[in-house]
C-alpha cells in the first residue's frame, strides 16, 4: 500500500471531511492520529471504523488553537507511533454574520481555530519532518477563501490566510522534500453545512456545474493523492474540489 | 580538543553533510560550510536537543562560526 509505514495526523477527524480523510489515508496504509476537540465518542467511532478495517488509529484530544495542547498531542503521537509524516490541517469552525453584527469573539474564534490552529500544528511537526527530510502538509482551505462570501468575512479571511501560509511554507520547506498544499472544498455535505437554509442551498446548487453537492470522500481522495509519493513534485498549490463552482 | 567540540562537530557533519576536517573553529557556517538559513535553524534545533538547551533567537543570530557555538555551549554547561 502506498502510505504503508507512514503516520498521519488529521485534525478535526471525529466527524465530516476529517473523518473521511482519516479513513482514506488509513485505507492507503498510513497509521492515523484522529484529533478532535470535544466529541470523544465521535473520534472513537472514526478510530473504530479504521481498526475494524485492519488499520491503526489513535484518538487524541487537543484544541488546535492552543499551542500547549497541540505540542502535548504531537508528543503523544510520536510516543505511540515513533514518527509523523503527514499533517492534514482540517479542523475548522464557522461563526457567520454580516460584518456590522460580527462580534470580536466570532472573529477571534474562527481565526484561532482555522488559521492559528494550522500554524500551531505545522510548527509542532517541524522537528520530525525536517529530521526525516520528508513530509506532507495539507491544509483544508475553502473556495470561500478564493471568492469571498457575504456573511463569512472571518471564515474567508482565515481560509485565504491558509493559502498564503501554504505557499510560504512550501517555499521554506521544499529543499527538505516536504510538500505543502491546500485543498479548497466547495459545498460538501457535513454537519457544517447541514444547518444552512434550504433557500441558500438551492441558490448555491444553481452555481455548481456538476449539479450536486460534494461528499466528504471526494475531498479525502484529493488529500490522499497529495499525501502520496506520486504527488512529490506538487507543492504550494491549491486544489479546488467544488464540482466546478469556481473556475 | 574538547568533548563539546567533538559532539558539535559530529552534529555539523551530519546536518550539513560536510567533511569532519572542514569543521574548524574559525569556519563560518554560511561562507565556509555552505549552510542556508534552514540549515542553521535545523542545526540550532539539533544542538538544543543534544545539549538540552534553549537557544533564543537573539543568541542564534549571533552565532556565525563553529568556534562561537562551542563557546556558547561551554559557557552554559
Ligand atoms: N463542509 C463544507 O462544505 C466545507 C467547505 C469548505 C471547507 N470546509 C472545511 O473543511 C474542514 C472540515 O469541515 P467539516 O464540514 O467536516 O466540519 P464539521 O463536520 O463541522 O467537523 C469539524 C471537525 O473539526 C473539529 N474541530 C472543531 N474545532 C476544533 C478545535 N478547536 N480543535 C480541534 N478540532 C476541532 C471537530 O471536532 P469535534 O467533533 O470534537 O467537535 C470536527 O471533527 C473545515 O476546515 C471546513 O472549514 C468545509
mmCIF file of C-alpha atoms and ligand atoms in Angstrom:
data_model
loop_
_atom_site.group_PDB
_atom_site.id
_atom_site.type_symbol
_atom_site.label_atom_id
_atom_site.label_comp_id
_atom_site.label_asym_id
_atom_site.label_seq_id
_atom_site.Cartn_x
_atom_site.Cartn_y
_atom_site.Cartn_z
ATOM 1 C CA UNK A 1 0.000 0.000 0.000
ATOM 2 C CA UNK A 2 1.129 3.451 -0.952
ATOM 3 C CA UNK A 3 1.279 5.002 2.513
ATOM 4 C CA UNK A 4 2.491 1.890 4.332
ATOM 5 C CA UNK A 5 4.800 2.850 7.205
ATOM 6 C CA UNK A 6 3.659 6.476 7.234
ATOM 7 C CA UNK A 7 1.959 8.176 10.154
ATOM 8 C CA UNK A 8 -0.684 10.841 9.592
ATOM 9 C CA UNK A 9 -2.465 13.242 11.898
ATOM 10 C CA UNK A 10 -5.769 14.619 10.701
ATOM 11 C CA UNK A 11 -7.076 17.470 12.843
ATOM 12 C CA UNK A 12 -10.825 17.502 13.398
ATOM 13 C CA UNK A 13 -11.288 13.946 12.177
ATOM 14 C CA UNK A 14 -14.011 12.954 14.611
ATOM 15 C CA UNK A 15 -16.600 13.983 12.025
ATOM 16 C CA UNK A 16 -17.256 15.167 8.494
ATOM 17 C CA UNK A 17 -14.495 15.731 5.973
ATOM 18 C CA UNK A 18 -11.745 14.989 8.514
ATOM 19 C CA UNK A 19 -13.198 11.580 9.266
ATOM 20 C CA UNK A 20 -13.339 10.719 5.560
ATOM 21 C CA UNK A 21 -9.711 11.847 5.161
ATOM 22 C CA UNK A 22 -8.583 9.743 8.132
ATOM 23 C CA UNK A 23 -10.326 6.666 6.759
ATOM 24 C CA UNK A 24 -8.931 7.154 3.252
ATOM 25 C CA UNK A 25 -5.329 7.688 4.434
ATOM 26 C CA UNK A 26 -5.682 4.555 6.546
ATOM 27 C CA UNK A 27 -7.067 2.612 3.596
ATOM 28 C CA UNK A 28 -3.853 3.544 1.766
ATOM 29 C CA UNK A 29 -1.725 2.201 4.590
ATOM 30 C CA UNK A 30 -0.967 5.083 6.985
ATOM 31 C CA UNK A 31 -1.335 4.824 10.765
ATOM 32 C CA UNK A 32 -3.701 7.581 11.875
ATOM 33 C CA UNK A 33 -3.980 10.002 14.770
ATOM 34 C CA UNK A 34 -7.625 11.059 14.996
ATOM 35 C CA UNK A 35 -7.673 14.520 16.548
ATOM 36 C CA UNK A 36 -10.835 16.062 17.983
ATOM 37 C CA UNK A 37 -11.806 18.991 20.194
ATOM 38 C CA UNK A 38 -14.604 17.738 22.400
ATOM 39 C CA UNK A 39 -16.503 14.952 20.728
ATOM 40 C CA UNK A 40 -14.684 11.911 22.126
ATOM 41 C CA UNK A 41 -17.421 9.468 21.145
ATOM 42 C CA UNK A 42 -17.285 10.558 17.508
ATOM 43 C CA UNK A 43 -13.475 10.338 17.480
ATOM 44 C CA UNK A 44 -13.658 6.823 18.911
ATOM 45 C CA UNK A 45 -16.098 5.962 16.171
ATOM 46 C CA UNK A 46 -13.679 7.145 13.476
ATOM 47 C CA UNK A 47 -10.927 5.139 15.141
ATOM 48 C CA UNK A 48 -13.201 2.091 15.336
ATOM 49 C CA UNK A 49 -14.013 2.266 11.618
ATOM 50 C CA UNK A 50 -10.283 2.320 10.892
ATOM 51 C CA UNK A 51 -9.313 -0.526 13.199
ATOM 52 C CA UNK A 52 -12.268 -2.644 12.053
ATOM 53 C CA UNK A 53 -10.831 -2.418 8.541
ATOM 54 C CA UNK A 54 -7.433 -3.549 9.830
ATOM 55 C CA UNK A 55 -5.803 -0.135 10.172
ATOM 56 C CA UNK A 56 -4.123 1.612 13.110
ATOM 57 C CA UNK A 57 -5.782 4.555 14.826
ATOM 58 C CA UNK A 58 -5.270 6.593 17.962
ATOM 59 C CA UNK A 59 -7.806 9.186 19.116
ATOM 60 C CA UNK A 60 -6.078 12.286 20.506
ATOM 61 C CA UNK A 61 -7.806 15.272 22.033
ATOM 62 C CA UNK A 62 -6.459 18.795 21.561
ATOM 63 C CA UNK A 63 -7.889 22.194 20.805
ATOM 64 C CA UNK A 64 -5.765 23.117 17.789
ATOM 65 C CA UNK A 65 -5.976 26.784 18.771
ATOM 66 C CA UNK A 66 -3.993 26.011 21.929
ATOM 67 C CA UNK A 67 -0.275 25.648 21.310
ATOM 68 C CA UNK A 68 0.428 23.757 24.533
ATOM 69 C CA UNK A 69 -2.277 21.212 23.870
ATOM 70 C CA UNK A 70 -1.044 20.748 20.311
ATOM 71 C CA UNK A 71 2.530 20.163 21.435
ATOM 72 C CA UNK A 72 1.412 17.632 24.030
ATOM 73 C CA UNK A 73 -0.677 15.857 21.406
ATOM 74 C CA UNK A 74 2.201 15.601 18.922
ATOM 75 C CA UNK A 75 4.390 14.176 21.694
ATOM 76 C CA UNK A 76 1.743 11.597 22.448
ATOM 77 C CA UNK A 77 1.588 10.613 18.771
ATOM 78 C CA UNK A 78 5.372 10.381 18.476
ATOM 79 C CA UNK A 79 5.482 8.212 21.602
ATOM 80 C CA UNK A 80 2.861 5.908 20.193
ATOM 81 C CA UNK A 81 3.977 5.701 16.556
ATOM 82 C CA UNK A 82 7.591 6.886 16.624
ATOM 83 C CA UNK A 83 7.240 9.183 13.612
ATOM 84 C CA UNK A 84 4.980 11.750 11.961
ATOM 85 C CA UNK A 85 4.946 12.119 8.182
ATOM 86 C CA UNK A 86 1.646 13.648 7.166
ATOM 87 C CA UNK A 87 -0.251 16.568 8.702
ATOM 88 C CA UNK A 88 -3.729 17.420 7.495
ATOM 89 C CA UNK A 89 -4.968 20.723 8.942
ATOM 90 C CA UNK A 90 -8.681 20.138 8.660
ATOM 91 C CA UNK A 91 -10.172 21.322 11.969
ATOM 92 C CA UNK A 92 -12.451 24.241 11.272
ATOM 93 C CA UNK A 93 -15.439 26.146 12.558
ATOM 94 C CA UNK A 94 -17.780 28.852 11.272
ATOM 95 C CA UNK A 95 -19.379 31.777 13.127
ATOM 96 C CA UNK A 96 -21.265 33.527 10.338
ATOM 97 C CA UNK A 97 -22.622 37.057 10.426
ATOM 98 C CA UNK A 98 -22.601 40.231 8.355
ATOM 99 C CA UNK A 99 -19.778 42.487 9.426
ATOM 100 C CA UNK A 100 -21.827 45.035 11.417
ATOM 101 C CA UNK A 101 -23.034 42.161 13.552
ATOM 102 C CA UNK A 102 -19.875 40.101 13.535
ATOM 103 C CA UNK A 103 -18.632 40.070 17.101
ATOM 104 C CA UNK A 104 -14.977 40.217 18.007
ATOM 105 C CA UNK A 105 -15.335 36.859 19.748
ATOM 106 C CA UNK A 106 -16.625 35.323 16.471
ATOM 107 C CA UNK A 107 -13.726 36.805 14.569
ATOM 108 C CA UNK A 108 -11.181 35.549 17.093
ATOM 109 C CA UNK A 109 -12.658 32.062 17.426
ATOM 110 C CA UNK A 110 -12.669 31.446 13.670
ATOM 111 C CA UNK A 111 -9.191 32.858 13.112
ATOM 112 C CA UNK A 112 -7.812 30.963 16.089
ATOM 113 C CA UNK A 113 -9.115 27.546 15.100
ATOM 114 C CA UNK A 114 -8.905 27.746 11.304
ATOM 115 C CA UNK A 115 -5.675 29.700 10.869
ATOM 116 C CA UNK A 116 -3.686 29.759 14.089
ATOM 117 C CA UNK A 117 -4.550 26.087 14.523
ATOM 118 C CA UNK A 118 -2.713 25.314 11.300
ATOM 119 C CA UNK A 119 0.291 27.324 12.467
ATOM 120 C CA UNK A 120 0.346 25.523 15.822
ATOM 121 C CA UNK A 121 0.167 22.090 14.222
ATOM 122 C CA UNK A 122 2.654 22.759 11.427
ATOM 123 C CA UNK A 123 5.141 24.204 13.889
ATOM 124 C CA UNK A 124 4.807 21.188 16.138
ATOM 125 C CA UNK A 125 5.556 18.722 13.315
ATOM 126 C CA UNK A 126 8.616 20.596 12.014
ATOM 127 C CA UNK A 127 11.117 18.632 14.067
ATOM 128 C CA UNK A 128 10.079 15.120 12.943
ATOM 129 C CA UNK A 129 9.559 16.177 9.325
ATOM 130 C CA UNK A 130 12.830 18.096 8.992
ATOM 131 C CA UNK A 131 14.694 15.197 10.555
ATOM 132 C CA UNK A 132 13.096 12.700 8.209
ATOM 133 C CA UNK A 133 13.612 15.006 5.235
ATOM 134 C CA UNK A 134 10.183 14.016 4.058
ATOM 135 C CA UNK A 135 6.778 15.362 4.863
ATOM 136 C CA UNK A 136 3.351 16.279 3.619
ATOM 137 C CA UNK A 137 1.312 19.172 4.956
ATOM 138 C CA UNK A 138 -2.163 19.546 3.518
ATOM 139 C CA UNK A 139 -4.305 22.474 4.593
ATOM 140 C CA UNK A 140 -8.053 22.366 4.135
ATOM 141 C CA UNK A 141 -8.993 25.814 2.888
ATOM 142 C CA UNK A 142 -12.277 26.615 1.135
ATOM 143 C CA UNK A 143 -13.496 28.121 -2.121
ATOM 144 C CA UNK A 144 -14.738 30.918 0.128
ATOM 145 C CA UNK A 145 -11.083 31.788 0.721
ATOM 146 C CA UNK A 146 -10.757 32.391 -3.025
ATOM 147 C CA UNK A 147 -14.045 34.115 -3.807
ATOM 148 C CA UNK A 148 -15.148 35.644 -0.502
ATOM 149 C CA UNK A 149 -18.664 35.180 0.823
ATOM 150 C CA UNK A 150 -21.157 37.609 2.320
ATOM 151 C CA UNK A 151 -21.621 36.759 5.975
ATOM 152 C CA UNK A 152 -18.320 34.928 6.258
ATOM 153 C CA UNK A 153 -15.688 37.670 6.424
ATOM 154 C CA UNK A 154 -13.972 35.947 9.343
ATOM 155 C CA UNK A 155 -14.067 32.489 7.773
ATOM 156 C CA UNK A 156 -12.999 33.748 4.327
ATOM 157 C CA UNK A 157 -10.102 35.678 5.876
ATOM 158 C CA UNK A 158 -8.945 32.570 7.718
ATOM 159 C CA UNK A 159 -9.280 30.347 4.634
ATOM 160 C CA UNK A 160 -7.481 32.863 2.397
ATOM 161 C CA UNK A 161 -4.847 33.168 5.105
ATOM 162 C CA UNK A 162 -4.312 29.430 4.934
ATOM 163 C CA UNK A 163 -3.446 29.763 1.254
ATOM 164 C CA UNK A 164 -0.728 32.349 1.949
ATOM 165 C CA UNK A 165 0.501 30.151 4.770
ATOM 166 C CA UNK A 166 0.575 27.140 2.424
ATOM 167 C CA UNK A 167 2.612 28.917 -0.247
ATOM 168 C CA UNK A 168 5.106 30.365 2.233
ATOM 169 C CA UNK A 169 5.724 27.020 3.906
ATOM 170 C CA UNK A 170 6.058 25.365 0.520
ATOM 171 C CA UNK A 171 8.924 27.751 -0.218
ATOM 172 C CA UNK A 172 10.545 27.294 3.186
ATOM 173 C CA UNK A 173 10.455 23.521 3.226
ATOM 174 C CA UNK A 174 10.857 22.482 -0.392
ATOM 175 C CA UNK A 175 14.557 21.760 -0.039
ATOM 176 C CA UNK A 176 13.713 19.071 2.534
ATOM 177 C CA UNK A 177 11.206 17.226 0.340
ATOM 178 C CA UNK A 178 8.348 18.459 2.468
ATOM 179 C CA UNK A 179 5.447 19.490 0.255
ATOM 180 C CA UNK A 180 2.740 21.866 1.418
ATOM 181 C CA UNK A 181 -0.535 22.178 -0.441
ATOM 182 C CA UNK A 182 -4.092 23.278 0.131
ATOM 183 C CA UNK A 183 -7.374 21.696 -0.832
ATOM 184 C CA UNK A 184 -10.278 24.087 -1.249
ATOM 185 C CA UNK A 185 -13.627 22.313 -0.994
ATOM 186 C CA UNK A 186 -16.827 23.792 -2.365
ATOM 187 C CA UNK A 187 -20.123 22.804 -0.827
ATOM 188 C CA UNK A 188 -19.670 19.431 0.920
ATOM 189 C CA UNK A 189 -22.426 17.674 2.849
ATOM 190 C CA UNK A 190 -21.405 17.584 6.538
ATOM 191 C CA UNK A 191 -22.652 18.882 9.905
ATOM 192 C CA UNK A 192 -21.108 22.229 8.976
ATOM 193 C CA UNK A 193 -23.409 22.716 6.000
ATOM 194 C CA UNK A 194 -26.410 20.786 7.360
ATOM 195 C CA UNK A 195 -27.811 23.812 9.118
ATOM 196 C CA UNK A 196 -27.949 26.114 6.070
ATOM 197 C CA UNK A 197 -31.380 27.285 4.920
ATOM 198 C CA UNK A 198 -32.947 25.362 2.006
ATOM 199 C CA UNK A 199 -33.092 28.572 0.013
ATOM 200 C CA UNK A 200 -29.351 29.145 0.425
ATOM 201 C CA UNK A 201 -28.690 25.562 -0.589
ATOM 202 C CA UNK A 202 -30.729 25.715 -3.795
ATOM 203 C CA UNK A 203 -29.122 29.041 -4.715
ATOM 204 C CA UNK A 204 -25.671 27.525 -4.278
ATOM 205 C CA UNK A 205 -26.587 24.429 -6.223
ATOM 206 C CA UNK A 206 -27.517 26.579 -9.205
ATOM 207 C CA UNK A 207 -23.877 27.626 -9.405
ATOM 208 C CA UNK A 208 -22.470 24.099 -9.423
ATOM 209 C CA UNK A 209 -21.934 22.677 -12.940
ATOM 210 C CA UNK A 210 -21.892 19.113 -11.622
ATOM 211 C CA UNK A 211 -25.344 19.898 -10.215
ATOM 212 C CA UNK A 212 -24.896 18.271 -6.823
ATOM 213 C CA UNK A 213 -23.138 18.863 -3.545
ATOM 214 C CA UNK A 214 -19.902 17.070 -2.772
ATOM 215 C CA UNK A 215 -19.262 14.158 -0.441
ATOM 216 C CA UNK A 216 -16.526 14.153 2.229
ATOM 217 C CA UNK A 217 -14.935 11.182 0.419
ATOM 218 C CA UNK A 218 -14.403 13.394 -2.619
ATOM 219 C CA UNK A 219 -12.216 15.728 -0.566
ATOM 220 C CA UNK A 220 -10.481 12.760 1.020
ATOM 221 C CA UNK A 221 -9.344 11.359 -2.323
ATOM 222 C CA UNK A 222 -7.714 14.673 -3.278
ATOM 223 C CA UNK A 223 -5.950 14.826 0.081
ATOM 224 C CA UNK A 224 -4.773 11.219 -0.209
ATOM 225 C CA UNK A 225 -3.389 11.954 -3.659
ATOM 226 C CA UNK A 226 -1.371 14.895 -2.302
ATOM 227 C CA UNK A 227 -0.127 12.736 0.579
ATOM 228 C CA UNK A 228 1.224 10.079 -1.739
ATOM 229 C CA UNK A 229 4.612 9.603 -3.346
ATOM 230 C CA UNK A 230 3.100 10.340 -6.750
ATOM 231 C CA UNK A 231 2.430 13.957 -5.762
ATOM 232 C CA UNK A 232 6.033 14.555 -4.720
ATOM 233 C CA UNK A 233 6.592 17.291 -7.310
ATOM 234 C CA UNK A 234 3.461 19.244 -6.378
ATOM 235 C CA UNK A 235 3.890 21.971 -3.771
ATOM 236 C CA UNK A 236 2.382 25.356 -2.954
ATOM 237 C CA UNK A 237 -0.801 24.551 -4.866
ATOM 238 C CA UNK A 238 -4.467 24.942 -4.158
ATOM 239 C CA UNK A 239 -6.598 22.111 -5.491
ATOM 240 C CA UNK A 240 -10.208 23.183 -5.790
ATOM 241 C CA UNK A 241 -12.751 20.383 -5.323
ATOM 242 C CA UNK A 242 -16.098 22.081 -5.810
ATOM 243 C CA UNK A 243 -17.994 20.499 -8.680
ATOM 244 C CA UNK A 244 -16.851 23.323 -10.922
ATOM 245 C CA UNK A 245 -18.400 26.127 -8.845
ATOM 246 C CA UNK A 246 -15.316 28.344 -9.192
ATOM 247 C CA UNK A 247 -13.270 28.221 -12.360
ATOM 248 C CA UNK B 1 40.007 19.229 21.506
ATOM 249 C CA UNK B 2 37.140 19.470 23.979
ATOM 250 C CA UNK B 3 34.360 16.940 24.324
ATOM 251 C CA UNK B 4 31.882 19.646 23.370
ATOM 252 C CA UNK B 5 33.807 20.302 20.176
ATOM 253 C CA UNK B 6 33.661 16.671 19.179
ATOM 254 C CA UNK B 7 29.922 16.414 19.771
ATOM 255 C CA UNK B 8 29.251 19.668 17.923
ATOM 256 C CA UNK B 9 31.466 18.563 15.072
ATOM 257 C CA UNK B 10 29.518 15.340 14.702
ATOM 258 C CA UNK B 11 26.229 17.260 14.518
ATOM 259 C CA UNK B 12 27.606 19.715 11.960
ATOM 260 C CA UNK B 13 28.955 16.916 9.787
ATOM 261 C CA UNK B 14 25.612 15.160 9.920
ATOM 262 C CA UNK B 15 23.436 18.256 9.395
ATOM 263 C CA UNK B 16 25.443 19.997 6.713
ATOM 264 C CA UNK B 17 26.930 16.958 5.007
ATOM 265 C CA UNK B 18 30.486 18.338 5.217
ATOM 266 C CA UNK B 19 33.767 16.520 5.873
ATOM 267 C CA UNK B 20 34.959 16.419 9.509
ATOM 268 C CA UNK B 21 38.213 18.182 8.611
ATOM 269 C CA UNK B 22 36.254 21.164 7.271
ATOM 270 C CA UNK B 23 34.759 21.789 10.704
ATOM 271 C CA UNK B 24 37.364 24.196 12.094
ATOM 272 C CA UNK B 25 36.853 26.689 14.896
ATOM 273 C CA UNK B 26 37.104 29.646 12.538
ATOM 274 C CA UNK B 27 34.856 28.131 9.844
ATOM 275 C CA UNK B 28 31.741 30.177 9.072
ATOM 276 C CA UNK B 29 28.558 28.150 8.683
ATOM 277 C CA UNK B 30 27.328 30.099 5.696
ATOM 278 C CA UNK B 31 30.532 31.075 3.911
ATOM 279 C CA UNK B 32 32.714 28.029 4.558
ATOM 280 C CA UNK B 33 30.273 25.204 5.257
ATOM 281 C CA UNK B 34 27.598 26.171 2.741
ATOM 282 C CA UNK B 35 24.687 26.370 5.178
ATOM 283 C CA UNK B 36 21.463 28.102 4.144
ATOM 284 C CA UNK B 37 19.017 29.682 6.585
ATOM 285 C CA UNK B 38 17.015 26.482 7.061
ATOM 286 C CA UNK B 39 20.258 24.549 7.697
ATOM 287 C CA UNK B 40 21.050 26.984 10.505
ATOM 288 C CA UNK B 41 17.591 26.556 12.021
ATOM 289 C CA UNK B 42 17.974 22.772 11.894
ATOM 290 C CA UNK B 43 21.437 22.983 13.359
ATOM 291 C CA UNK B 44 20.165 25.051 16.285
ATOM 292 C CA UNK B 45 17.370 22.517 16.819
ATOM 293 C CA UNK B 46 19.858 19.657 16.823
ATOM 294 C CA UNK B 47 22.185 21.449 19.250
ATOM 295 C CA UNK B 48 19.299 22.243 21.580
ATOM 296 C CA UNK B 49 18.401 18.579 21.625
ATOM 297 C CA UNK B 50 21.949 17.293 22.045
ATOM 298 C CA UNK B 51 22.879 19.680 24.854
ATOM 299 C CA UNK B 52 19.420 20.072 26.381
ATOM 300 C CA UNK B 53 19.485 23.840 25.886
ATOM 301 C CA UNK B 54 17.068 26.519 24.743
ATOM 302 C CA UNK B 55 18.865 28.816 22.328
ATOM 303 C CA UNK B 56 16.821 32.024 21.931
ATOM 304 C CA UNK B 57 16.650 33.712 18.515
ATOM 305 C CA UNK B 58 18.741 36.689 19.687
ATOM 306 C CA UNK B 59 21.568 34.307 20.541
ATOM 307 C CA UNK B 60 21.128 32.112 17.478
ATOM 308 C CA UNK B 61 21.519 35.148 15.218
ATOM 309 C CA UNK B 62 24.912 35.949 16.725
ATOM 310 C CA UNK B 63 26.375 32.518 16.127
ATOM 311 C CA UNK B 64 28.169 32.556 12.788
ATOM 312 C CA UNK B 65 31.217 30.402 13.279
ATOM 313 C CA UNK B 66 31.890 26.943 14.680
ATOM 314 C CA UNK B 67 34.032 28.388 17.499
ATOM 315 C CA UNK B 68 31.194 30.664 18.579
ATOM 316 C CA UNK B 69 28.880 27.686 19.009
ATOM 317 C CA UNK B 70 31.429 25.831 21.139
ATOM 318 C CA UNK B 71 31.966 28.911 23.301
ATOM 319 C CA UNK B 72 28.223 29.452 23.662
ATOM 320 C CA UNK B 73 27.610 25.879 24.780
ATOM 321 C CA UNK B 74 30.618 25.706 27.094
ATOM 322 C CA UNK B 75 29.514 28.890 28.844
ATOM 323 C CA UNK B 76 26.140 27.318 29.570
ATOM 324 C CA UNK B 77 27.199 23.850 30.634
HETATM 325 N N1 LIG C 1 -18.455 21.260 4.615
HETATM 326 C C1 LIG C 1 -18.128 22.109 3.676
HETATM 327 O O1 LIG C 1 -18.918 22.388 2.775
HETATM 328 C C2 LIG C 1 -16.767 22.742 3.657
HETATM 329 C C3 LIG C 1 -16.451 23.569 2.578
HETATM 330 C C4 LIG C 1 -15.198 24.143 2.534
HETATM 331 C C5 LIG C 1 -14.276 23.905 3.538
HETATM 332 N N2 LIG C 1 -14.607 23.106 4.589
HETATM 333 C C6 LIG C 1 -13.608 22.899 5.612
HETATM 334 O O2 LIG C 1 -13.376 21.531 5.812
HETATM 335 C C7 LIG C 1 -12.999 21.307 7.174
HETATM 336 C C8 LIG C 1 -13.897 20.248 7.786
HETATM 337 O O3 LIG C 1 -15.237 20.696 7.695
HETATM 338 P P1 LIG C 1 -16.481 19.761 8.049
HETATM 339 O O4 LIG C 1 -17.581 20.222 7.192
HETATM 340 O O5 LIG C 1 -16.091 18.362 8.046
HETATM 341 O O6 LIG C 1 -16.799 20.278 9.552
HETATM 342 P P2 LIG C 1 -17.589 19.560 10.740
HETATM 343 O O7 LIG C 1 -18.430 18.445 10.215
HETATM 344 O O8 LIG C 1 -18.241 20.672 11.468
HETATM 345 O O9 LIG C 1 -16.398 18.939 11.636
HETATM 346 C C9 LIG C 1 -15.479 19.782 12.248
HETATM 347 C C10 LIG C 1 -14.374 18.973 12.844
HETATM 348 O O10 LIG C 1 -13.393 19.860 13.370
HETATM 349 C C11 LIG C 1 -13.176 19.570 14.725
HETATM 350 N N3 LIG C 1 -12.826 20.783 15.458
HETATM 351 C C12 LIG C 1 -13.544 21.928 15.583
HETATM 352 N N4 LIG C 1 -12.882 22.814 16.339
HETATM 353 C C13 LIG C 1 -11.719 22.223 16.708
HETATM 354 C C14 LIG C 1 -10.618 22.623 17.515
HETATM 355 N N5 LIG C 1 -10.558 23.829 18.088
HETATM 356 N N6 LIG C 1 -9.579 21.746 17.693
HETATM 357 C C15 LIG C 1 -9.624 20.525 17.115
HETATM 358 N N7 LIG C 1 -10.632 20.087 16.351
HETATM 359 C C16 LIG C 1 -11.673 20.933 16.156
HETATM 360 C C17 LIG C 1 -14.456 18.931 15.208
HETATM 361 O O11 LIG C 1 -14.164 18.151 16.365
HETATM 362 P P3 LIG C 1 -15.318 17.745 17.444
HETATM 363 O O12 LIG C 1 -16.081 16.620 16.806
HETATM 364 O O13 LIG C 1 -14.587 17.324 18.667
HETATM 365 O O14 LIG C 1 -16.168 18.968 17.631
HETATM 366 C C18 LIG C 1 -14.825 18.104 13.988
HETATM 367 O O15 LIG C 1 -14.107 16.898 13.940
HETATM 368 C C19 LIG C 1 -13.099 22.654 7.872
HETATM 369 O O16 LIG C 1 -11.827 23.259 7.900
HETATM 370 C C20 LIG C 1 -14.016 23.429 6.970
HETATM 371 O O17 LIG C 1 -13.802 24.821 7.088
HETATM 372 C C21 LIG C 1 -15.847 22.520 4.668
#
